């Protein structure tokens, strides 16, 4: 009876372990997706800033009055404002992605901890199960 109970407990933990491993795999996929999304957003931000720089370079190059007033296109007052708008727009999006990554990381940590606890418990039950089988075998031989 004790063997059956230990075996049932061990199988229950094995099932939980498999469920956690599957969830961990899904979370790692989500983490990869979030990292990819972050990289994409940063590339979009860089492209938007580059486009804005090119616009202001062209305006500066074609306007003699601006060239007399400013040493470089980056000194044009609207330039910094436009770059700040782009930065703010992408900052919010990147903050949301970072929050999502944090939630994923926290869940991965929790699952990893639970998996470690299950491994220890399963090893302990495995040893108990082996000892009980050996005792039953020894009892039957005598």
Short mmCIF file of C-alpha atoms in Angstrom, two decimals:
data_model
loop_
_atom_site.label_atom_id
_atom_site.label_comp_id
_atom_site.label_asym_id
_atom_site.label_seq_id
_atom_site.Cartn_x
_atom_site.Cartn_y
_atom_site.Cartn_z
CA UNK A 1 0.00 0.00 0.00
CA UNK A 2 2.82 2.41 0.89
CA UNK A 3 4.51 1.66 -2.41
CA UNK A 4 1.37 2.47 -4.39
CA UNK A 5 0.88 5.71 -2.47
CA UNK A 6 4.48 6.79 -3.02
CA UNK A 7 4.30 5.84 -6.68
CA UNK A 8 1.07 7.80 -7.13
CA UNK A 9 2.61 10.82 -5.42
CA UNK A 10 5.71 10.53 -7.56
CA UNK A 11 3.61 10.34 -10.75
CA UNK A 12 1.59 13.39 -9.66
CA UNK A 13 4.78 15.38 -9.23
CA UNK A 14 6.10 14.07 -12.55
CA UNK A 15 2.93 15.34 -14.24
CA UNK A 16 3.29 18.73 -12.55
CA UNK A 17 6.94 18.86 -13.58
CA UNK A 18 6.00 18.18 -17.22
CA UNK A 19 3.32 20.88 -17.10
CA UNK A 20 5.83 23.37 -15.69
CA UNK A 21 8.42 22.47 -18.30
CA UNK A 22 5.88 23.09 -21.04
CA UNK A 23 4.89 26.44 -19.51
CA UNK A 24 8.57 27.33 -19.15
CA UNK A 25 9.11 26.57 -22.82
CA UNK A 26 6.20 28.85 -23.77
CA UNK A 27 7.55 31.61 -21.53
CA UNK A 28 10.98 31.33 -23.08
CA UNK A 29 9.37 31.68 -26.51
CA UNK A 30 7.56 34.79 -25.27
CA UNK A 31 10.85 36.14 -23.87
CA UNK A 32 12.50 35.64 -27.24
CA UNK A 33 9.57 37.40 -28.90
CA UNK A 34 9.79 40.31 -26.47
CA UNK A 35 13.53 40.70 -27.10
CA UNK A 36 12.91 40.63 -30.83
CA UNK A 37 10.12 43.20 -30.45
CA UNK A 38 12.43 45.44 -28.43
CA UNK A 39 15.09 45.23 -31.12
CA UNK A 40 12.51 46.00 -33.82
CA UNK A 41 11.21 49.03 -31.92
CA UNK A 42 14.73 50.34 -31.39
CA UNK A 43 15.43 49.95 -35.11
CA UNK A 44 12.17 51.77 -35.93
CA UNK A 45 13.15 54.58 -33.55
CA UNK A 46 16.59 54.88 -35.13
CA UNK A 47 15.04 54.93 -38.61
CA UNK A 48 12.54 57.63 -37.59
CA UNK A 49 15.32 59.75 -36.07
CA UNK A 50 17.49 59.23 -39.15
CA UNK A 51 14.61 60.28 -41.40
CA UNK A 52 14.04 63.40 -39.30
CA UNK A 53 17.76 64.21 -39.43
CA UNK A 54 17.74 63.88 -43.22
CA UNK A 55 14.75 66.22 -43.48
CA UNK A 56 16.48 68.86 -41.37
CA UNK A 57 19.76 68.38 -43.24
CA UNK A 58 17.96 69.04 -46.50
CA UNK A 59 16.14 72.09 -45.10
CA UNK A 60 19.44 73.43 -43.74
CA UNK A 61 21.31 72.78 -46.98
CA UNK A 62 18.70 74.58 -49.09
CA UNK A 63 18.21 77.63 -46.86
CA UNK A 64 20.98 80.24 -46.84
CA UNK A 65 19.32 82.16 -44.00
CA UNK A 66 19.44 79.11 -41.71
CA UNK A 67 23.08 78.54 -42.63
CA UNK A 68 23.87 82.08 -41.58
CA UNK A 69 22.03 81.76 -38.25
CA UNK A 70 23.12 78.26 -37.25
CA UNK A 71 26.39 76.35 -37.56
CA UNK A 72 24.63 73.02 -38.06
CA UNK A 73 21.15 71.63 -38.75
CA UNK A 74 21.04 70.23 -35.21
CA UNK A 75 20.89 73.77 -33.85
CA UNK A 76 17.58 74.48 -35.56
CA UNK A 77 15.04 74.81 -32.68
CA UNK A 78 12.45 72.49 -34.23
CA UNK A 79 15.02 69.75 -34.74
CA UNK A 80 15.47 68.94 -31.04
CA UNK A 81 11.70 69.13 -30.54
CA UNK A 82 11.03 66.62 -33.32
CA UNK A 83 13.72 64.23 -32.06
CA UNK A 84 12.26 64.52 -28.53
CA UNK A 85 8.78 63.63 -29.87
CA UNK A 86 10.16 60.53 -31.55
CA UNK A 87 12.04 59.54 -28.40
CA UNK A 88 8.93 60.00 -26.25
CA UNK A 89 6.76 57.99 -28.62
CA UNK A 90 9.13 55.03 -28.63
CA UNK A 91 9.97 55.36 -24.95
CA UNK A 92 6.36 54.52 -24.02
CA UNK A 93 6.29 51.54 -26.35
CA UNK A 94 9.64 50.27 -25.08
CA UNK A 95 8.51 50.72 -21.47
CA UNK A 96 5.49 48.51 -22.15
CA UNK A 97 7.71 45.84 -23.68
CA UNK A 98 10.12 46.07 -20.74
CA UNK A 99 7.22 45.61 -18.30
CA UNK A 100 6.11 42.56 -20.29
CA UNK A 101 9.67 41.15 -20.14
CA UNK A 102 9.75 41.71 -16.38
CA UNK A 103 6.52 39.76 -15.90
CA UNK A 104 7.91 36.95 -18.05
CA UNK A 105 11.21 36.93 -16.12
CA UNK A 106 9.38 36.79 -12.79
CA UNK A 107 7.24 33.88 -13.96
CA UNK A 108 10.31 32.05 -15.31
CA UNK A 109 12.01 32.49 -11.94
CA UNK A 110 8.95 31.17 -10.08
CA UNK A 111 8.67 28.14 -12.36
CA UNK A 112 12.38 27.39 -12.10
CA UNK A 113 12.16 27.50 -8.30
CA UNK A 114 9.12 25.21 -8.29
CA UNK A 115 10.88 22.81 -10.66
CA UNK A 116 13.87 22.64 -8.33
CA UNK A 117 11.59 21.88 -5.38
CA UNK A 118 9.81 19.19 -7.36
CA UNK A 119 13.14 17.62 -8.38
CA UNK A 120 14.24 17.42 -4.74
CA UNK A 121 10.89 15.99 -3.66
CA UNK A 122 10.85 13.46 -6.51
CA UNK A 123 14.36 12.29 -5.70
CA UNK A 124 13.37 11.88 -2.06
CA UNK A 125 10.26 9.90 -3.02
CA UNK A 126 12.27 7.82 -5.46
CA UNK A 127 14.64 6.84 -2.65
CA UNK A 128 11.70 6.02 -0.33
CA UNK A 129 10.06 3.98 -3.09
CA UNK A 130 13.27 2.04 -3.70
CA UNK A 131 13.71 1.43 0.02
CA UNK A 132 10.10 0.19 0.38
CA UNK A 133 10.44 -2.12 -2.61
CA UNK A 134 13.67 -3.49 -1.17
CA UNK A 135 12.02 -4.01 2.25
CA UNK A 136 9.08 -5.80 0.64
CA UNK A 137 11.44 -7.96 -1.36
CA UNK A 138 13.50 -8.78 1.73
CA UNK A 139 10.31 -9.55 3.67
CA UNK A 140 9.11 -11.95 0.94
CA UNK A 141 12.46 -13.74 0.74
CA UNK A 142 12.61 -14.44 4.48
#
